[in-house]
Coordinates of C-alpha atoms in Angstrom, one line a residue:
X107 CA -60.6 -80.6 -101.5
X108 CA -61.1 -78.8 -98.4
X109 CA -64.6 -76.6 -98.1
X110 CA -64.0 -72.8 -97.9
X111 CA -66.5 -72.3 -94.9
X112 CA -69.6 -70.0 -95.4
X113 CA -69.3 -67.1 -93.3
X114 CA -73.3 -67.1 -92.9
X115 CA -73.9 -70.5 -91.3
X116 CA -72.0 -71.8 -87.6
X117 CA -70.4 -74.6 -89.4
X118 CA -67.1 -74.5 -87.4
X119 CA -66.6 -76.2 -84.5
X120 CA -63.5 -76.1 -82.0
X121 CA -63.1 -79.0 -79.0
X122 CA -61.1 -78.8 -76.4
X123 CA -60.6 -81.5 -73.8
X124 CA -60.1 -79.9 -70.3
X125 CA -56.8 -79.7 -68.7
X126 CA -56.3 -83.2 -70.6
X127 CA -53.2 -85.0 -69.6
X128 CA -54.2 -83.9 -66.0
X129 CA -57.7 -84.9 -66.4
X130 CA -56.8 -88.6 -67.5
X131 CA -54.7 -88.6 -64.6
X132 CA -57.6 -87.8 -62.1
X133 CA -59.7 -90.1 -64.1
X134 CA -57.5 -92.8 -63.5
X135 CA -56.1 -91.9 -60.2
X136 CA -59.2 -91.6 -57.5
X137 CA -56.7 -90.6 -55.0
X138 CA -56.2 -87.5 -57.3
X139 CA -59.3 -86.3 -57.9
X140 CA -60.0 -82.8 -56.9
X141 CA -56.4 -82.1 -56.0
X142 CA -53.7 -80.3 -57.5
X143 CA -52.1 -82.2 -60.7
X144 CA -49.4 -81.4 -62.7
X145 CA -47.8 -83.0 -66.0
X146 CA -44.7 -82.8 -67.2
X147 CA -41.0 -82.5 -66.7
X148 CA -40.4 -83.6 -62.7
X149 CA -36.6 -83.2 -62.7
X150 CA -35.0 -80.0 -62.2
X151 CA -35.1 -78.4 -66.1
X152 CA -38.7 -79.7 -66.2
X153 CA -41.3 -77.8 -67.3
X154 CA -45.4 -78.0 -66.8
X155 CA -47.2 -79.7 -69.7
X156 CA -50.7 -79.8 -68.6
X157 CA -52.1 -78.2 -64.6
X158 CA -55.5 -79.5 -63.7
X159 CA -57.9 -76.5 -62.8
X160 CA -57.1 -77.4 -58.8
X161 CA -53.2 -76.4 -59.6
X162 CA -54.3 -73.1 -62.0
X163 CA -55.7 -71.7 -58.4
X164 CA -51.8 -71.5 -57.1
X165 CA -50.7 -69.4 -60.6
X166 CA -49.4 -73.2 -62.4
X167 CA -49.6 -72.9 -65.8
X168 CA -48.5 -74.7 -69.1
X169 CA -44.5 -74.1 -69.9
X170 CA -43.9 -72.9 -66.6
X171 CA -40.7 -74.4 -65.1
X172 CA -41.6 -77.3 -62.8
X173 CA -39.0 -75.8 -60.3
X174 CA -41.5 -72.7 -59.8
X175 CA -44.2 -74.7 -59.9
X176 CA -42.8 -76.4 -56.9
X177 CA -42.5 -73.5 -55.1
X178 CA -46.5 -72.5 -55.9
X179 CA -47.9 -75.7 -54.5
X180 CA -45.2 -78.0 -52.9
X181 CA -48.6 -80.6 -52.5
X182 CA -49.4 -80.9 -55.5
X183 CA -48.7 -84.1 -57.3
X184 CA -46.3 -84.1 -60.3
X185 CA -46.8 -86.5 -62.4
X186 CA -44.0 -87.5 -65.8
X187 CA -47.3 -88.5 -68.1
X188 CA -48.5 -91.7 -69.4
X189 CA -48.6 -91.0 -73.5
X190 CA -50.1 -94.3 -74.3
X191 CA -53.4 -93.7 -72.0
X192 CA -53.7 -90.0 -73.7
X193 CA -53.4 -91.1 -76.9
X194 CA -56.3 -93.8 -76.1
X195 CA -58.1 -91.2 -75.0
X196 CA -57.7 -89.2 -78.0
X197 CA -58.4 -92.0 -80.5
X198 CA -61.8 -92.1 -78.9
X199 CA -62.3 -88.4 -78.9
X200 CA -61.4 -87.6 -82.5
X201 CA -63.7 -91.1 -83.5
X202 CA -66.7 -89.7 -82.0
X203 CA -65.9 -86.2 -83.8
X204 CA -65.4 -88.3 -87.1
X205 CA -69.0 -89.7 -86.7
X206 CA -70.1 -85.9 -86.7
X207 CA -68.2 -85.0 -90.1
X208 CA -65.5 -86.5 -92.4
X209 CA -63.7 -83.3 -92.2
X210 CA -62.0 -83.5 -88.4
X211 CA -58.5 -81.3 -88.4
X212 CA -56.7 -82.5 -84.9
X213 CA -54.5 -79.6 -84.1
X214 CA -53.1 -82.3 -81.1
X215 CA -54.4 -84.8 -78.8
X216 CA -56.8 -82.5 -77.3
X217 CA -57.6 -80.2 -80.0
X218 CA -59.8 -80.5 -83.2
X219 CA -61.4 -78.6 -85.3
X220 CA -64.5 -80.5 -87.0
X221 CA -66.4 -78.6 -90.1
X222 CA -70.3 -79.5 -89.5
X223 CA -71.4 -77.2 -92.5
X224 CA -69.8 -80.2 -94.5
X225 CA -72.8 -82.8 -93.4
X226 CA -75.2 -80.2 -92.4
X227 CA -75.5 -77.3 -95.0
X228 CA -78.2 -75.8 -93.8
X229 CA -77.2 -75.3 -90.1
X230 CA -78.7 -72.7 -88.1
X231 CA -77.8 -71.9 -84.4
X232 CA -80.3 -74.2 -82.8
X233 CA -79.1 -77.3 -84.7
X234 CA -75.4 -76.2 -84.0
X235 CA -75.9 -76.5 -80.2
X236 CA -77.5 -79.4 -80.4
X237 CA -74.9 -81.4 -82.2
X238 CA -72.2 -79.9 -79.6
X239 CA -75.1 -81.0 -76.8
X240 CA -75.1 -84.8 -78.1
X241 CA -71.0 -84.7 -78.7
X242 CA -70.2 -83.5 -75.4
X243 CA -72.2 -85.9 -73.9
X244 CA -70.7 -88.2 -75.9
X245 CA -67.1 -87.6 -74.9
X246 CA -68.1 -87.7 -71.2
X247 CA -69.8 -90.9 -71.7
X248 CA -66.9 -92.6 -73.8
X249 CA -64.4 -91.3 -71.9
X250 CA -65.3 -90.0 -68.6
X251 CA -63.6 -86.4 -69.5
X252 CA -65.1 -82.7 -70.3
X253 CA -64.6 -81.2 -73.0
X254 CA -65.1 -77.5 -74.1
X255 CA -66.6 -76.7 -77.3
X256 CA -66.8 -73.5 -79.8
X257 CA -69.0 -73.3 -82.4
X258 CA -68.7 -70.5 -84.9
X259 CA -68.5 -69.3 -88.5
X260 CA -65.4 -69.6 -88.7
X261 CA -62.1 -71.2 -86.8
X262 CA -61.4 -67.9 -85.2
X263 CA -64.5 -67.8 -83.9
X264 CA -65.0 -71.5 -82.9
X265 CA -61.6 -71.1 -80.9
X266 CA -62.0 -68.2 -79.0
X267 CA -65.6 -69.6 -78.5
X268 CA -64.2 -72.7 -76.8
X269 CA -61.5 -70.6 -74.3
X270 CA -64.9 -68.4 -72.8
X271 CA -66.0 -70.4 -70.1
X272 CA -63.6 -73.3 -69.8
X273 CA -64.1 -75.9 -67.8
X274 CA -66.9 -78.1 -69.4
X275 CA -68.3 -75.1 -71.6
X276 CA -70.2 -75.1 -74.9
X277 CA -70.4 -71.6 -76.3
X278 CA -72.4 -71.6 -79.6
X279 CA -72.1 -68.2 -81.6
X280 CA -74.6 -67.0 -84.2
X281 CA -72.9 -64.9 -86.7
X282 CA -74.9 -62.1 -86.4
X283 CA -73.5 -61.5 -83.1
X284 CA -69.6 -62.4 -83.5
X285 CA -68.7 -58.6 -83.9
X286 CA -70.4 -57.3 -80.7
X287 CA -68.4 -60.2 -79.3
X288 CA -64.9 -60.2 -80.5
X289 CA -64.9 -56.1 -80.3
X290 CA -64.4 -56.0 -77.0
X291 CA -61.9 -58.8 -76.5
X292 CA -57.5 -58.1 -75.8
X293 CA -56.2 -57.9 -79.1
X294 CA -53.8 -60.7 -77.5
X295 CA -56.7 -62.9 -78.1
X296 CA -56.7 -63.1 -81.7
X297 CA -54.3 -66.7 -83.0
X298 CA -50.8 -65.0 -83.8
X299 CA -50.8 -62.1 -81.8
X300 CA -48.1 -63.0 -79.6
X301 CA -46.4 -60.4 -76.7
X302 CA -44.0 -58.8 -78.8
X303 CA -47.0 -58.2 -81.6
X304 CA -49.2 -57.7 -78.7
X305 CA -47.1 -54.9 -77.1
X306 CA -46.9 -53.5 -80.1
X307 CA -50.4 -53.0 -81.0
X308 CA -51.2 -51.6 -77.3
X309 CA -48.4 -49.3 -77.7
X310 CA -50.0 -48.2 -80.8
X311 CA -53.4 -47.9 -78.8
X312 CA -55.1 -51.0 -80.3
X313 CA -56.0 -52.3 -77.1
X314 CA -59.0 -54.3 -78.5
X315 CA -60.4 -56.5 -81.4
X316 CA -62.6 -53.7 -82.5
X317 CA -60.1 -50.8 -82.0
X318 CA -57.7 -52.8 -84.6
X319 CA -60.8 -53.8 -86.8
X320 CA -61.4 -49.7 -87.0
X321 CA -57.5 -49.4 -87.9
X322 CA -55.8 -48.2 -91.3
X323 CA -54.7 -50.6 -93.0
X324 CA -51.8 -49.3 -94.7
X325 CA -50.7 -48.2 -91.5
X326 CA -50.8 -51.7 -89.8
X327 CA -48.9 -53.1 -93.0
X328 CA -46.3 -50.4 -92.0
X329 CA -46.0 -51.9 -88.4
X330 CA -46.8 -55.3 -88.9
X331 CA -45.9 -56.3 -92.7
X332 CA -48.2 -56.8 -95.5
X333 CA -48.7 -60.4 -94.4
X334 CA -49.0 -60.0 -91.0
X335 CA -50.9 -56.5 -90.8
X336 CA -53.1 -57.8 -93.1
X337 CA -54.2 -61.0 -91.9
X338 CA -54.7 -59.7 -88.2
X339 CA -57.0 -56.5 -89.7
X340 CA -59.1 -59.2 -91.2
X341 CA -59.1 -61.7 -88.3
X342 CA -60.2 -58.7 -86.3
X343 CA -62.9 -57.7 -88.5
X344 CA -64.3 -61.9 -88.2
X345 CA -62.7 -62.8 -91.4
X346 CA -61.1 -66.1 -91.3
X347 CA -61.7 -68.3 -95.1
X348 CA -59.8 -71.3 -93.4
X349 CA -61.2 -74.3 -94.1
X350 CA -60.9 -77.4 -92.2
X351 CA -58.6 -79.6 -93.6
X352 CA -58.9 -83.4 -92.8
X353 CA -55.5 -84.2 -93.5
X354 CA -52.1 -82.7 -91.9
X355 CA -49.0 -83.0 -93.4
X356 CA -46.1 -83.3 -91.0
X357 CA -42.9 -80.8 -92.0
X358 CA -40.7 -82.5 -90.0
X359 CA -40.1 -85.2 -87.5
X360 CA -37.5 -84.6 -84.5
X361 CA -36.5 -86.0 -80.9
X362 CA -34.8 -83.8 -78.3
X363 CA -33.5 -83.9 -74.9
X364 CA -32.5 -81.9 -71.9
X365 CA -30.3 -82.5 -69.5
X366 CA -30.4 -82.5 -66.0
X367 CA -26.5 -80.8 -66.2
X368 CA -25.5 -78.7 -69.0
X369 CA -22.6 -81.3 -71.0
X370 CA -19.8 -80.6 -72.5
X371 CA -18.4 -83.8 -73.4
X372 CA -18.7 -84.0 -77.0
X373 CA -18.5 -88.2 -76.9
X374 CA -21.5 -87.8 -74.8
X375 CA -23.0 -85.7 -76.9
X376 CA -22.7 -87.6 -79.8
X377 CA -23.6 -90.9 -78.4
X378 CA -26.7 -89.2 -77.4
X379 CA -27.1 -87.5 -80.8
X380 CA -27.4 -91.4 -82.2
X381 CA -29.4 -92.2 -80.2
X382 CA -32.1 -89.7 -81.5
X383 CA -30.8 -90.4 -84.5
X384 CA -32.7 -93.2 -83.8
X385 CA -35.7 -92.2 -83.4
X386 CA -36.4 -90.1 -85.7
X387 CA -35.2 -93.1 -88.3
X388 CA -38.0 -95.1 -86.7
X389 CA -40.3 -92.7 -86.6
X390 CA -40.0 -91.9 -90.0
X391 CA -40.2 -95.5 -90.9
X392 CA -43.5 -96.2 -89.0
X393 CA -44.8 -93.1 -91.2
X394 CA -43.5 -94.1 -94.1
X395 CA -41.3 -91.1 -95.2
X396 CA -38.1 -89.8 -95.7
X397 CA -36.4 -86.5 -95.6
X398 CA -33.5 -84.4 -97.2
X399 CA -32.9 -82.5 -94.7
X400 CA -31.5 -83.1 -91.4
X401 CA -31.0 -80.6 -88.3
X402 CA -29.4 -80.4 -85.3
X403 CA -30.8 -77.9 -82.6
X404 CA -28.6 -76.9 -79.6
X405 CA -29.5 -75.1 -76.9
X406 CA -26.7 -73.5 -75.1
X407 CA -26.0 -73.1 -70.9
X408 CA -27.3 -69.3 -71.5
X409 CA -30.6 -70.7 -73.2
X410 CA -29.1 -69.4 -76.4
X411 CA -30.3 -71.3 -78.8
X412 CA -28.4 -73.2 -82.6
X413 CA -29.7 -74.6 -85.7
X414 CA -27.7 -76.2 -88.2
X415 CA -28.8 -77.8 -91.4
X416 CA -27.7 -79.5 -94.2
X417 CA -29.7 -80.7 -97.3
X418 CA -28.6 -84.4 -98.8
X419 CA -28.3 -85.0 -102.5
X420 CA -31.4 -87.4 -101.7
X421 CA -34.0 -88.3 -99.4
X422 CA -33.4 -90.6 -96.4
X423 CA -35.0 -92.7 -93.3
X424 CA -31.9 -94.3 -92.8
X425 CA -30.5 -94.1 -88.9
X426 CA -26.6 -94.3 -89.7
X427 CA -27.1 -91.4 -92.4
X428 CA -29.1 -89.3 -90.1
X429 CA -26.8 -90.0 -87.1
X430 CA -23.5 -89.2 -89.7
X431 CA -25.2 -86.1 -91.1
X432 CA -26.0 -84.5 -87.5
X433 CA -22.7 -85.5 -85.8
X434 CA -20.7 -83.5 -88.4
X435 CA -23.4 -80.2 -87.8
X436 CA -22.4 -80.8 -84.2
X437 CA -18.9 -80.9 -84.5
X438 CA -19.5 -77.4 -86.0
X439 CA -20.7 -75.8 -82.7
X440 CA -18.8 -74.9 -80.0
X441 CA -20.1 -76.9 -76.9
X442 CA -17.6 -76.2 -74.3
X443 CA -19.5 -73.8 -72.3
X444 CA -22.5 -76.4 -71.9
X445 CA -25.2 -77.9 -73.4
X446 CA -28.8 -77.9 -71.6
X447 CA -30.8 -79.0 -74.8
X448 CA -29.8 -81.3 -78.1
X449 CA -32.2 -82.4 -81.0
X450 CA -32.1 -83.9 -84.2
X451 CA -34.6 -83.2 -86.7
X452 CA -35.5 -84.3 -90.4
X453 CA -37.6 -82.3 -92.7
X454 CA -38.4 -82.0 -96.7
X455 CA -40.7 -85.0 -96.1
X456 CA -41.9 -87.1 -99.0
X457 CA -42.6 -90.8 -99.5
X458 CA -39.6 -93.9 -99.0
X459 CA -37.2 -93.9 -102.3
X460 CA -35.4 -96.5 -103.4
X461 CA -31.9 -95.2 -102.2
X462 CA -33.4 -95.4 -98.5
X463 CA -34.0 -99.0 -98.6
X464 CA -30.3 -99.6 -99.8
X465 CA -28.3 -96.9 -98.0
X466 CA -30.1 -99.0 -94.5
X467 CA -28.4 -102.2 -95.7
X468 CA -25.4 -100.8 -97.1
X469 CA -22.1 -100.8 -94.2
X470 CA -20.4 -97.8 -93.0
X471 CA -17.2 -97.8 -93.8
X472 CA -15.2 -97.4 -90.2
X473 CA -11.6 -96.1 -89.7
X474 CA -9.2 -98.9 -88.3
X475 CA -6.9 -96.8 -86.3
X476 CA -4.1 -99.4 -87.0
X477 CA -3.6 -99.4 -90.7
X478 CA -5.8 -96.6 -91.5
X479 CA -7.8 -98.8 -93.8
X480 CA -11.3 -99.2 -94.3
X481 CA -13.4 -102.5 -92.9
X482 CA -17.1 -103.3 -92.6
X483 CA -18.6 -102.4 -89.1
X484 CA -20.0 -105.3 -87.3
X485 CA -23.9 -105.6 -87.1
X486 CA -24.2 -104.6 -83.5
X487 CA -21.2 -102.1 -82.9
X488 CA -19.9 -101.3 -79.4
X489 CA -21.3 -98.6 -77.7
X490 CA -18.6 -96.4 -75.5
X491 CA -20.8 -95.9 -72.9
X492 CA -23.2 -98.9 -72.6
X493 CA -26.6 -99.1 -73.4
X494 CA -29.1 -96.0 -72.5
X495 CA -29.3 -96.3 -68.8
X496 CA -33.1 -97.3 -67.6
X497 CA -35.0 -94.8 -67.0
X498 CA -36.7 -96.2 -63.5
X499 CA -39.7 -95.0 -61.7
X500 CA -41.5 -92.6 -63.1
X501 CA -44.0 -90.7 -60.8
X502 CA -47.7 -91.3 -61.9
X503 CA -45.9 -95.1 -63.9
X504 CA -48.8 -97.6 -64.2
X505 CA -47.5 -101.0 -62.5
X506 CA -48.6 -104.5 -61.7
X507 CA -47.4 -106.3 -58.6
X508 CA -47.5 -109.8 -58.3
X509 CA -48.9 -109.9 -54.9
X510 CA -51.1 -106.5 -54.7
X511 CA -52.2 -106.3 -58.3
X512 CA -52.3 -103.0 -60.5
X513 CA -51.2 -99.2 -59.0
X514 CA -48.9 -96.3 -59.9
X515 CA -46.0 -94.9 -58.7
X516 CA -46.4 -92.2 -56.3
X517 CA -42.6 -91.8 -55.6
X518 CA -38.8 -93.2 -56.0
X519 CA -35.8 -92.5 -54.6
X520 CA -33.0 -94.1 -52.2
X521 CA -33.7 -97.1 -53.6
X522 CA -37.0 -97.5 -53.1
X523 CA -40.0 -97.2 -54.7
X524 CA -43.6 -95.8 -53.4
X525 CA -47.1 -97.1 -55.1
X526 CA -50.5 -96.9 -54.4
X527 CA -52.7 -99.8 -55.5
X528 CA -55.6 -98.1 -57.4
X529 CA -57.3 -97.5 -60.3
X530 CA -60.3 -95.7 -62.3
X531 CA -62.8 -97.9 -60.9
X532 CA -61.8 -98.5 -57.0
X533 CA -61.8 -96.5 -54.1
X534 CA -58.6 -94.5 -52.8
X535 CA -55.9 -97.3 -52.6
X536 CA -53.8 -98.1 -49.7
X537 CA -49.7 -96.9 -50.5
X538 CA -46.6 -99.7 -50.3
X539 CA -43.2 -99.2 -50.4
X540 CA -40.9 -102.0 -52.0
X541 CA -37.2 -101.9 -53.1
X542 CA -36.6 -100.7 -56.5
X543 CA -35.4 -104.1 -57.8
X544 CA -38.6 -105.8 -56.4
X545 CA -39.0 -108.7 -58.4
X546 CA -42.5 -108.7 -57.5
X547 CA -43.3 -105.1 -59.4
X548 CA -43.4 -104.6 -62.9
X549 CA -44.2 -101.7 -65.7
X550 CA -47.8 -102.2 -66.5
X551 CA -49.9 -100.9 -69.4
X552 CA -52.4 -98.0 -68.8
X553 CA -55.2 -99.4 -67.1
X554 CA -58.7 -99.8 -68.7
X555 CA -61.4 -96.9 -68.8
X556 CA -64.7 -99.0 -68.7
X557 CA -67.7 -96.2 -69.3
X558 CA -70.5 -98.6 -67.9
X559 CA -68.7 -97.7 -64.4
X560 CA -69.7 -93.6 -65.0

């Protein structure tokens, strides 16, 4: 059972590793350091997952189209990400928060909220801040990163405590003192005040924290709802009873993609639609679930966006079902203006049933266009379009050469291939170009962070 935290004691604490995917990339990347780094989508839809603090200077920022950020610093790097070394990293970061409480809720691979009130009851302000001292510390020596840290009475507080002074902050606030601060903050600040709320509540001259902790209540119920009115008057006034809760539980598990070109074809489509299919059946394996509830999420050439759903008369993991299931919702949609985005989700989530297991192993019956009859399909059925294609060089890919040893890729295109032979613990490396196909040059694994080197 979660704890309910005391309101009195600064039992909450909020970490957040700095600019984090762009961060491991400098880490890893000496060449990088101190320069402009972007992460996320580098082809023409992209869009900006993570912008180290050298790239925030030119206006980047997180969900910005890559295309614009482009045009704000054409030199900086742009990088597709390297999951496996972030989720390394995080693995060590949420082990080291573990050793401060049992009661660690990871809100993703950079965020966690950790409940010290849990281990230390008694905690006043000066014990707080030393706790966050020694894990920060930590982190840096384990990992080589910063990380910004909140510690509060609650999780509102904690996280708003951590945003202050990023980069490499600790911000430790006694509860005595968390109305003087929040009352003068945006009311945009607050979790769940997003623009349209925030618009709103300016419009209605509740600029700040404390000008909407001094509203009537009844009359933010009237703009807001009763939910939302009423949980953002008490947010406002430093109420938050969230506790920390150790344990997650996934709603869903999904796989998207967007496309360079808006399609239309709907064989395309539904090739692609199997193969997230795919997956999310694997994914849901690896977790050990299933799911009665599949959707399909198109986004349309006008950004437009579809969700259709249908709930099955059981629970399923099963790829053919999933892949069966969504192809009908598409056939549903009109696609023939263009399709930027496609997904496939599953949701209802519970534990593997029986009828999984045996709907994997059972055939799908296929049409024979001859006689119209059913047959059994083959184990390994024809795809009309080949295999996925591979997905080449990636810019930021670890590699190992045969000849030059370990790098990443710095560029690709035209057939060749750019990389620069470095890593966390060298000097700048020297750049090579081969041919794409170079025998010599291989995908490598993420290279090894060894703290004795800090």
């Amino acid at each position: 059972m979660p704890v309910v935290t005391d309101p009195s004691v600064p039992g909450v604490m909020h970490l957040d590793l700095d600019a984090f995917f762009a961060a491991v990339e400098q880490r890893d990347k000496p060449s990088l350091r101190g320069k402009p780094v972007v992460v996320g989508g580098t082809g023409g839809r992209g869009v900006v997952s993570t912008a180290s603090y050298e790239a925030r200077v030119f206006g980047i920022g997180s969900a910005m189209p890559t295309a614009r950020a482009r045009r704000l610093c054409p030199n900086a790097a742009y990088l597709a990400g390297r999951f496996d070394a972030y989720r390394e990293v995080s693995r060590h970061v949420m082990d080291l928060a573990h050793e401060l409480s049992p009661l660690v809720e990871p809100l993703s691979l950079d965020e966690a909220f950790v409940d010290l009130a849990a281990v230390h009851p008694g905690l006043d302000v000066a014990a707080a801040t030393a706790v966050a001292t020694d894990f920060r510390a930590a982190v840096r020596a384990r990992t080589g990163l910063t990380v910004s840290v909140g510690v509060g009475a609650s999780k509102l507080v904690a996280k708003i405590a951590s945003d202050l002074r990023k980069p490499d902050a600790l911000v430790v606030v006694p509860p005595a003192e968390q109305e003087a601060l929040l009352s003068p903050m945006s009311v945009r600040t607050i979790p769940g005040v997003g623009a349209v709320t925030g618009d709103r509540l300016v419009r209605a001259g509740l600029k700040t924290i404390g000008a909407l902790a001094a509203a009537d209540e009844a009359e933010l119920v009237r703009m807001l709802g009763k939910a939302h009115g009423t949980a953002l008057l008490a947010f406002a006034r430093g109420v938050d009873p969230r506790p920390v809760v150790a344990e997650r539980e996934a709603k869903s598990v999904s796989a998207e993609e967007t496309f360079a070109v808006d399609l239309t074809d709907r064989r395309d489509l539904a090739e692609r639609l199997r193969r997230m299919a795919d997956r999310v059946a694997a994914r849901l394996a690896k977790a050990g679930l299933s799911g009665r509830t599949v959707t399909v999420k198109v986004r349309r050439y006008d950004f437009s966006t579809l969700n259709r759903s249908r709930t099955l008369a059981h629970a399923t993991s099963s790829a053919r079902e999933i892949a069966h299931n969504a192809g009908e919702l598409l056939a549903g949609v009109d696609v023939a203006d263009g399709v930027r985005l496609l997904g496939v989700g599953v949701s209802g989530l519970s534990e593997f049933s029986q009828i999984d297991l045996l709907a994997e192993l059972e055939p799908d019956p296929v049409q024979d266009e001859e006689t119209g009859t059913a047959e059994e399909e083959p184990l390994e059925s024809p795809q009309p379009y080949g295999p996925p294609a591979a997905p080449g060089w990636r810019p930021g890919q670890d590699v190992e050469h045969a000849e030059f040893g370990a790098g990443w890729v710095q560029g690709s295109g035209a057939g060749r291939v750019t990389v620069r032979f470095e890593g966390p613990h060298t000097p700048v490396g020297r750049i090579r170009t081969f041919r794409d196909d170079d025998p010599a040059l291989a995908p490598a694994d993420p290279p090894v962070f060894d703290p004795e080197h800090l």
